[in-house]
Every structure is written in structure tokens, then in C-alpha cells.
PDB file of C-alpha atoms in Angstrom:
ATOM      1  CA  MET A   1     -31.656 -41.482 -20.711  1.00  0.00           C
ATOM      2  CA  ALA A   2     -29.046 -44.236 -20.529  1.00  0.00           C
ATOM      3  CA  ASP A   3     -29.959 -47.492 -18.797  1.00  0.00           C
ATOM      4  CA  THR A   4     -27.894 -47.513 -15.577  1.00  0.00           C
ATOM      5  CA  GLU A   5     -29.286 -50.784 -14.189  1.00  0.00           C
ATOM      6  CA  PRO A   6     -26.321 -53.140 -13.634  1.00  0.00           C
ATOM      7  CA  ARG A   7     -26.377 -56.269 -15.775  1.00  0.00           C
ATOM      8  CA  LEU A   8     -26.121 -59.715 -14.239  1.00  0.00           C
ATOM      9  CA  SER A   9     -22.935 -61.626 -14.920  1.00  0.00           C
ATOM     10  CA  PRO A  10     -23.200 -65.067 -16.558  1.00  0.00           C
ATOM     11  CA  TYR A  11     -22.598 -66.606 -13.119  1.00  0.00           C
ATOM     12  CA  GLN A  12     -25.364 -64.515 -11.550  1.00  0.00           C
ATOM     13  CA  ARG A  13     -27.795 -65.380 -14.339  1.00  0.00           C
ATOM     14  CA  ALA A  14     -27.048 -69.093 -13.944  1.00  0.00           C
ATOM     15  CA  LEU A  15     -27.560 -68.877 -10.161  1.00  0.00           C
ATOM     16  CA  ARG A  16     -30.840 -67.031 -10.618  1.00  0.00           C
ATOM     17  CA  GLN A  17     -32.096 -69.689 -13.018  1.00  0.00           C
ATOM     18  CA  LYS A  18     -30.986 -72.415 -10.599  1.00  0.00           C
ATOM     19  CA  LEU A  19     -33.010 -70.824  -7.800  1.00  0.00           C
ATOM     20  CA  LEU A  20     -36.051 -70.255 -10.000  1.00  0.00           C
ATOM     21  CA  ALA A  21     -36.009 -73.893 -11.160  1.00  0.00           C
ATOM     22  CA  ALA A  22     -35.810 -75.413  -7.662  1.00  0.00           C
ATOM     23  CA  PRO A  23     -39.242 -76.666  -6.503  1.00  0.00           C
ATOM     24  CA  VAL A  24     -40.414 -76.516  -2.908  1.00  0.00           C
ATOM     25  CA  VAL A  25     -39.444 -79.761  -1.158  1.00  0.00           C
ATOM     26  CA  PRO A  26     -39.758 -81.080   2.405  1.00  0.00           C
ATOM     27  CA  ALA A  27     -36.928 -80.173   4.752  1.00  0.00           C
ATOM     28  CA  PRO A  28     -34.411 -83.034   5.129  1.00  0.00           C
ATOM     29  CA  GLU A  29     -34.027 -85.264   8.153  1.00  0.00           C
ATOM     30  CA  PRO A  30     -33.904 -84.661  11.037  1.00  0.00           C
ATOM     31  CA  TRP A  31     -36.175 -81.661  10.398  1.00  0.00           C
ATOM     32  CA  GLN A  32     -39.910 -82.302  10.628  1.00  0.00           C
ATOM     33  CA  ARG A  33     -42.623 -79.801   9.795  1.00  0.00           C
ATOM     34  CA  ILE A  34     -44.931 -79.610  12.791  1.00  0.00           C
ATOM     35  CA  ALA A  35     -47.197 -76.644  12.160  1.00  0.00           C
ATOM     36  CA  TYR A  36     -48.851 -74.492   9.572  1.00  0.00           C
ATOM     37  CA  ALA A  37     -50.988 -72.011  11.489  1.00  0.00           C
ATOM     38  CA  PRO A  38     -53.088 -69.321   9.807  1.00  0.00           C
ATOM     39  CA  VAL A  39     -52.518 -66.000  11.605  1.00  0.00           C
ATOM     40  CA  GLY A  40     -54.304 -63.075  10.019  1.00  0.00           C
ATOM     41  CA  GLY A  41     -52.408 -59.799  10.098  1.00  0.00           C
ATOM     42  CA  LEU A  42     -49.206 -61.360  11.424  1.00  0.00           C
ATOM     43  CA  LEU A  43     -46.653 -58.667  12.254  1.00  0.00           C
ATOM     44  CA  GLY A  44     -43.697 -60.616  13.637  1.00  0.00           C
ATOM     45  CA  ILE A  45     -42.376 -63.547  15.645  1.00  0.00           C
ATOM     46  CA  GLY A  46     -39.788 -64.225  18.323  1.00  0.00           C
ATOM     47  CA  PHE A  47     -38.325 -67.133  20.280  1.00  0.00           C
ATOM     48  CA  ALA A  48     -38.144 -67.890  23.996  1.00  0.00           C
ATOM     49  CA  SER A  49     -37.568 -70.976  26.157  1.00  0.00           C
ATOM     50  CA  HIS A  50     -40.285 -72.675  28.207  1.00  0.00           C
ATOM     51  CA  PRO A  51     -39.052 -72.479  31.828  1.00  0.00           C
ATOM     52  CA  ALA A  52     -40.513 -75.889  32.785  1.00  0.00           C
ATOM     53  CA  THR A  53     -39.869 -78.080  29.729  1.00  0.00           C
ATOM     54  CA  GLY A  54     -36.945 -76.304  28.082  1.00  0.00           C
ATOM     55  CA  HIS A  55     -38.830 -76.413  24.769  1.00  0.00           C
ATOM     56  CA  ASP A  56     -38.476 -73.567  22.343  1.00  0.00           C
ATOM     57  CA  VAL A  57     -41.605 -71.460  22.207  1.00  0.00           C
ATOM     58  CA  VAL A  58     -42.540 -69.123  19.379  1.00  0.00           C
ATOM     59  CA  MET A  59     -44.332 -65.882  20.136  1.00  0.00           C
ATOM     60  CA  VAL A  60     -46.527 -64.434  17.392  1.00  0.00           C
ATOM     61  CA  VAL A  61     -47.618 -60.794  17.294  1.00  0.00           C
ATOM     62  CA  SER A  62     -50.536 -59.958  15.019  1.00  0.00           C
ATOM     63  CA  GLY A  63     -53.319 -57.455  14.559  1.00  0.00           C
ATOM     64  CA  ASP A  64     -55.501 -59.812  16.620  1.00  0.00           C
ATOM     65  CA  GLY A  65     -53.200 -59.962  19.649  1.00  0.00           C
ATOM     66  CA  HIS A  66     -50.403 -62.226  20.828  1.00  0.00           C
ATOM     67  CA  GLY A  67     -50.036 -66.010  20.680  1.00  0.00           C
ATOM     68  CA  LEU A  68     -47.515 -68.591  21.855  1.00  0.00           C
ATOM     69  CA  PHE A  69     -46.681 -71.894  20.125  1.00  0.00           C
ATOM     70  CA  ASP A  70     -44.735 -74.891  21.420  1.00  0.00           C
ATOM     71  CA  GLY A  71     -41.665 -75.384  19.215  1.00  0.00           C
ATOM     72  CA  VAL A  72     -41.663 -79.181  19.597  1.00  0.00           C
ATOM     73  CA  THR A  73     -45.354 -80.002  19.181  1.00  0.00           C
ATOM     74  CA  GLY A  74     -46.539 -76.992  17.188  1.00  0.00           C
ATOM     75  CA  GLU A  75     -49.482 -76.525  19.545  1.00  0.00           C
ATOM     76  CA  LYS A  76     -50.773 -73.095  20.511  1.00  0.00           C
ATOM     77  CA  ILE A  77     -50.272 -72.913  24.270  1.00  0.00           C
ATOM     78  CA  ALA A  78     -51.269 -69.331  25.128  1.00  0.00           C
ATOM     79  CA  ARG A  79     -53.312 -66.496  23.647  1.00  0.00           C
ATOM     80  CA  ASP A  80     -53.851 -62.837  24.509  1.00  0.00           C
ATOM     81  CA  ARG A  81     -56.469 -61.211  22.312  1.00  0.00           C
ATOM     82  CA  ASP A  82     -56.268 -57.847  24.058  1.00  0.00           C
ATOM     83  CA  PRO A  83     -52.675 -56.935  24.963  1.00  0.00           C
ATOM     84  CA  ASP A  84     -51.899 -53.593  26.550  1.00  0.00           C
ATOM     85  CA  PRO A  85     -51.909 -51.044  23.697  1.00  0.00           C
ATOM     86  CA  GLU A  86     -48.557 -49.714  24.906  1.00  0.00           C
ATOM     87  CA  ASP A  87     -47.018 -53.160  24.320  1.00  0.00           C
ATOM     88  CA  GLY A  88     -49.241 -54.455  21.546  1.00  0.00           C
ATOM     89  CA  THR A  89     -46.602 -54.086  18.844  1.00  0.00           C
ATOM     90  CA  PRO A  90     -42.797 -54.233  19.141  1.00  0.00           C
ATOM     91  CA  ASP A  91     -42.176 -50.817  17.611  1.00  0.00           C
ATOM     92  CA  ALA A  92     -43.237 -49.214  20.895  1.00  0.00           C
ATOM     93  CA  VAL A  93     -39.820 -49.926  22.466  1.00  0.00           C
ATOM     94  CA  PRO A  94     -36.223 -49.582  21.231  1.00  0.00           C
ATOM     95  CA  ASP A  95     -35.399 -53.319  21.366  1.00  0.00           C
ATOM     96  CA  LEU A  96     -38.499 -54.380  19.382  1.00  0.00           C
ATOM     97  CA  SER A  97     -39.797 -56.573  22.198  1.00  0.00           C
ATOM     98  CA  CYS A  98     -43.210 -57.460  23.550  1.00  0.00           C
ATOM     99  CA  PRO A  99     -44.164 -58.864  26.958  1.00  0.00           C
ATOM    100  CA  GLY A 100     -44.253 -62.650  27.110  1.00  0.00           C
ATOM    101  CA  LEU A 101     -47.424 -64.566  27.861  1.00  0.00           C
ATOM    102  CA  GLY A 102     -48.388 -67.945  29.270  1.00  0.00           C
ATOM    103  CA  PRO A 103     -45.305 -69.783  30.572  1.00  0.00           C
ATOM    104  CA  VAL A 104     -42.979 -66.911  29.596  1.00  0.00           C
ATOM    105  CA  ALA A 105     -45.073 -64.164  31.218  1.00  0.00           C
ATOM    106  CA  GLY A 106     -42.886 -61.749  33.151  1.00  0.00           C
ATOM    107  CA  SER A 107     -40.185 -61.706  30.466  1.00  0.00           C
ATOM    108  CA  ARG A 108     -39.906 -59.813  27.206  1.00  0.00           C
ATOM    109  CA  VAL A 109     -39.489 -61.439  23.797  1.00  0.00           C
ATOM    110  CA  ARG A 110     -37.743 -59.699  20.928  1.00  0.00           C
ATOM    111  CA  ILE A 111     -39.863 -59.755  17.786  1.00  0.00           C
ATOM    112  CA  ALA A 112     -38.609 -59.839  14.195  1.00  0.00           C
ATOM    113  CA  GLY A 113     -40.874 -58.917  11.319  1.00  0.00           C
ATOM    114  CA  LEU A 114     -42.643 -55.928   9.857  1.00  0.00           C
ATOM    115  CA  PHE A 115     -40.913 -53.411  12.158  1.00  0.00           C
ATOM    116  CA  GLY A 116     -37.383 -54.820  11.742  1.00  0.00           C
ATOM    117  CA  GLY A 117     -35.181 -57.101  13.806  1.00  0.00           C
ATOM    118  CA  GLY A 118     -33.935 -60.541  12.834  1.00  0.00           C
ATOM    119  CA  LEU A 119     -33.635 -64.193  13.803  1.00  0.00           C
ATOM    120  CA  HIS A 120     -30.662 -66.559  13.817  1.00  0.00           C
ATOM    121  CA  THR A 121     -29.683 -67.641  10.298  1.00  0.00           C
ATOM    122  CA  THR A 122     -27.244 -70.388  11.338  1.00  0.00           C
ATOM    123  CA  THR A 123     -26.962 -73.112  13.970  1.00  0.00           C
ATOM    124  CA  GLY A 124     -23.896 -74.224  15.896  1.00  0.00           C
ATOM    125  CA  ASP A 125     -23.695 -77.493  13.967  1.00  0.00           C
ATOM    126  CA  GLY A 126     -23.781 -76.182  10.426  1.00  0.00           C
ATOM    127  CA  TRP A 127     -27.350 -75.597   9.281  1.00  0.00           C
ATOM    128  CA  ALA A 128     -27.969 -72.279   7.537  1.00  0.00           C
ATOM    129  CA  LEU A 129     -30.967 -70.372   6.251  1.00  0.00           C
ATOM    130  CA  ASP A 130     -31.108 -67.931   3.352  1.00  0.00           C
ATOM    131  CA  VAL A 131     -33.972 -65.823   2.072  1.00  0.00           C
ATOM    132  CA  VAL A 132     -33.552 -65.136  -1.644  1.00  0.00           C
ATOM    133  CA  VAL A 133     -35.689 -63.210  -4.125  1.00  0.00           C
ATOM    134  CA  PRO A 134     -34.819 -64.270  -7.670  1.00  0.00           C
ATOM    135  CA  ALA A 135     -38.280 -63.094  -8.800  1.00  0.00           C
ATOM    136  CA  TRP A 136     -39.281 -60.106  -6.670  1.00  0.00           C
ATOM    137  CA  PRO A 137     -41.457 -59.809  -4.627  1.00  0.00           C
ATOM    138  CA  HIS A 138     -41.742 -63.558  -3.933  1.00  0.00           C
ATOM    139  CA  GLU A 139     -39.213 -64.638  -1.308  1.00  0.00           C
ATOM    140  CA  ARG A 140     -37.862 -68.193  -1.243  1.00  0.00           C
ATOM    141  CA  VAL A 141     -36.516 -69.732   1.977  1.00  0.00           C
ATOM    142  CA  LEU A 142     -33.537 -72.048   1.502  1.00  0.00           C
ATOM    143  CA  LEU A 143     -32.180 -74.464   4.112  1.00  0.00           C
ATOM    144  CA  SER A 144     -28.626 -75.753   3.727  1.00  0.00           C
ATOM    145  CA  ASP A 145     -26.298 -78.092   5.586  1.00  0.00           C
ATOM    146  CA  GLY A 146     -22.575 -78.362   6.090  1.00  0.00           C
ATOM    147  CA  GLY A 147     -21.383 -74.789   5.692  1.00  0.00           C
ATOM    148  CA  GLY A 148     -19.571 -73.407   2.664  1.00  0.00           C
ATOM    149  CA  PHE A 149     -21.380 -72.142  -0.390  1.00  0.00           C
ATOM    150  CA  GLN A 150     -24.894 -73.266   0.391  1.00  0.00           C
ATOM    151  CA  HIS A 151     -26.134 -73.297  -3.191  1.00  0.00           C
ATOM    152  CA  SER A 152     -23.364 -75.541  -4.520  1.00  0.00           C
ATOM    153  CA  GLY A 153     -24.308 -78.987  -5.704  1.00  0.00           C
ATOM    154  CA  PRO A 154     -27.714 -80.230  -6.784  1.00  0.00           C
ATOM    155  CA  HIS A 155     -30.878 -79.038  -5.120  1.00  0.00           C
ATOM    156  CA  GLY A 156     -32.041 -81.644  -2.601  1.00  0.00           C
ATOM    157  CA  GLU A 157     -28.556 -82.785  -1.590  1.00  0.00           C
ATOM    158  CA  ARG A 158     -26.912 -79.887   0.266  1.00  0.00           C
ATOM    159  CA  TRP A 159     -29.614 -77.246  -0.021  1.00  0.00           C
ATOM    160  CA  TRP A 160     -33.390 -77.348  -0.052  1.00  0.00           C
ATOM    161  CA  HIS A 161     -36.055 -74.829  -1.113  1.00  0.00           C
ATOM    162  CA  ILE A 162     -38.467 -75.336   1.793  1.00  0.00           C
ATOM    163  CA  PHE A 163     -40.817 -72.360   1.528  1.00  0.00           C
ATOM    164  CA  HIS A 164     -42.047 -70.084  -1.267  1.00  0.00           C
ATOM    165  CA  CYS A 165     -43.751 -66.877  -0.197  1.00  0.00           C
ATOM    166  CA  ASP A 166     -45.892 -66.327  -3.275  1.00  0.00           C
ATOM    167  CA  TYR A 167     -49.246 -65.487  -1.683  1.00  0.00           C
ATOM    168  CA  SER A 168     -48.570 -63.205   1.338  1.00  0.00           C
ATOM    169  CA  GLU A 169     -45.972 -60.716   2.508  1.00  0.00           C
ATOM    170  CA  PHE A 170     -42.822 -62.187   4.016  1.00  0.00           C
ATOM    171  CA  ARG A 171     -42.221 -61.261   7.663  1.00  0.00           C
ATOM    172  CA  ALA A 172     -39.322 -63.291   9.096  1.00  0.00           C
ATOM    173  CA  ALA A 173     -37.469 -66.608   8.941  1.00  0.00           C
ATOM    174  CA  GLY A 174     -34.843 -68.133  11.187  1.00  0.00           C
ATOM    175  CA  PHE A 175     -33.740 -70.601  13.824  1.00  0.00           C
ATOM    176  CA  SER A 176     -34.333 -70.509  17.536  1.00  0.00           C
ATOM    177  CA  PRO A 177     -31.219 -69.759  19.635  1.00  0.00           C
ATOM    178  CA  SER A 178     -31.054 -73.468  20.540  1.00  0.00           C
ATOM    179  CA  GLY A 179     -31.007 -74.455  16.869  1.00  0.00           C
ATOM    180  CA  ARG A 180     -33.839 -76.935  17.402  1.00  0.00           C
ATOM    181  CA  THR A 181     -36.663 -74.966  15.797  1.00  0.00           C
ATOM    182  CA  LEU A 182     -37.032 -73.257  12.431  1.00  0.00           C
ATOM    183  CA  ALA A 183     -39.808 -70.746  11.767  1.00  0.00           C
ATOM    184  CA  VAL A 184     -41.084 -68.914   8.713  1.00  0.00           C
ATOM    185  CA  ALA A 185     -43.681 -66.173   9.127  1.00  0.00           C
ATOM    186  CA  THR A 186     -45.732 -64.343   6.527  1.00  0.00           C
ATOM    187  CA  SER A 187     -48.482 -61.779   6.909  1.00  0.00           C
ATOM    188  CA  SER A 188     -51.024 -64.621   6.964  1.00  0.00           C
ATOM    189  CA  ASP A 189     -49.422 -67.656   8.601  1.00  0.00           C
ATOM    190  CA  LEU A 190     -46.701 -69.303  10.671  1.00  0.00           C
ATOM    191  CA  SER A 191     -44.811 -72.449   9.626  1.00  0.00           C
ATOM    192  CA  LEU A 192     -42.669 -74.405  12.089  1.00  0.00           C
ATOM    193  CA  TRP A 193     -40.124 -77.210  11.747  1.00  0.00           C
ATOM    194  CA  THR A 194     -38.372 -79.000  14.615  1.00  0.00           C
ATOM    195  CA  ARG A 195     -35.597 -81.503  15.170  1.00  0.00           C
ATOM    196  CA  GLY A 196     -36.735 -82.054  18.751  1.00  0.00           C
ATOM    197  CA  THR A 197     -34.871 -82.033  22.022  1.00  0.00           C
ATOM    198  CA  ASP A 198     -32.874 -85.175  21.273  1.00  0.00           C
ATOM    199  CA  ARG A 199     -31.953 -84.647  17.635  1.00  0.00           C
ATOM    200  CA  ILE A 200     -29.109 -82.161  17.841  1.00  0.00           C
ATOM    201  CA  ARG A 201     -25.918 -83.478  16.293  1.00  0.00           C
ATOM    202  CA  ALA A 202     -22.771 -83.840  18.337  1.00  0.00           C
ATOM    203  CA  GLY A 203     -20.760 -80.662  18.510  1.00  0.00           C
ATOM    204  CA  SER A 204     -23.714 -78.269  18.588  1.00  0.00           C
TER     205      SER A 204
END
């Protein structure tokens, strides 16, 4: 039987090698990593806004219940170990949402992860996020700045490999709607970066 797998072009091979060679590095200023939280059986995450502080909050849905993290401090601010089974996972409703908890109780939060959905991949002032898989099944999360072709130029100048999912299953990655928080979720943990409430560039 003939091999029907399409061959990579020289350009595609060079790009793949470029991605494979890029080490994980810290996100550039003004981004600061604020949390790495183990969450066993993580299913998905979603963003909301704290009604009192205006901070982004990150809702986590897992096999052990629901949790809520502050998007500026990284602290866990609410926990529900026994959510209503009808709302325990987002696949129970068409919009993939779960009921909020803690300061966002009474609202619903859309969840991206194992059951589908998605998060913002760009911000209003030019940051972008890509999830690439040059060596399946290990996803790499790339952060870039300034628009245009985000993998142009040397690694560490316009684009940064900030997360390598080589130990758990990838669930979701993206920005909050405000553009102030960046989250990456796997089946075993949540990582958060922030640029705070006063770090947004003019024009966002």
C-alpha cells in the first residue's frame, strides 16, 4: 500500500526543528508567574470577574469538585468539594458552563477543557498564545508579542516557549477576557501568570 502521509516542506521541517529546539523560558515582562497548583483530575477551567475587586478569577473543575483562584495573587479563594451532580461537569449543559462559587456564586462560568470550549488566544494590545505539537502528544504553549508571524525572529525576543506539557494531558490555555491573566491547565495542575491591574499597555 502506497504511503499517503503528506510530506513536510523544507519550511515546515525547519519550523518544526525551531520549535523542538526552543527551551522552556520564563514569560517576559510584564508577565509574572503567580501560581502552580496541583489539581488532580482537572477537567477544565474558565474565567470570571470578582464583583468587589475587579480581579480576574479562574474557576477550576475537577473530579474532586470546583475551585476558584484569584488571578492577581494566585490564591485559592473558594472550594466546593461536593457540587450538585447535575452541574458537576460542564458537559451537562449546551454552553459548557458550571455554576460559580464564592464571590461569583449566582452566575455561570463557561469552562474550556476536556469537554470542548476555548479561551481567548489574543489580547487587545497584541499578545498572542499558540498551542503547538511538534512532537505529539506533548503540547507546547507559546506566548508572543506584537502581532504578525509569532514565530519569526529568535526565540526569547518576540516569542517564548513558556510551558511544555510532557507529563500530563493538556486541557486548555488562554487569556482572561481582560487580557490581564494567562492560564494553562493540564489534567494534573493549573499554572497562572498575571500582569496585574495596572500593567496593561496603553491602547488595550
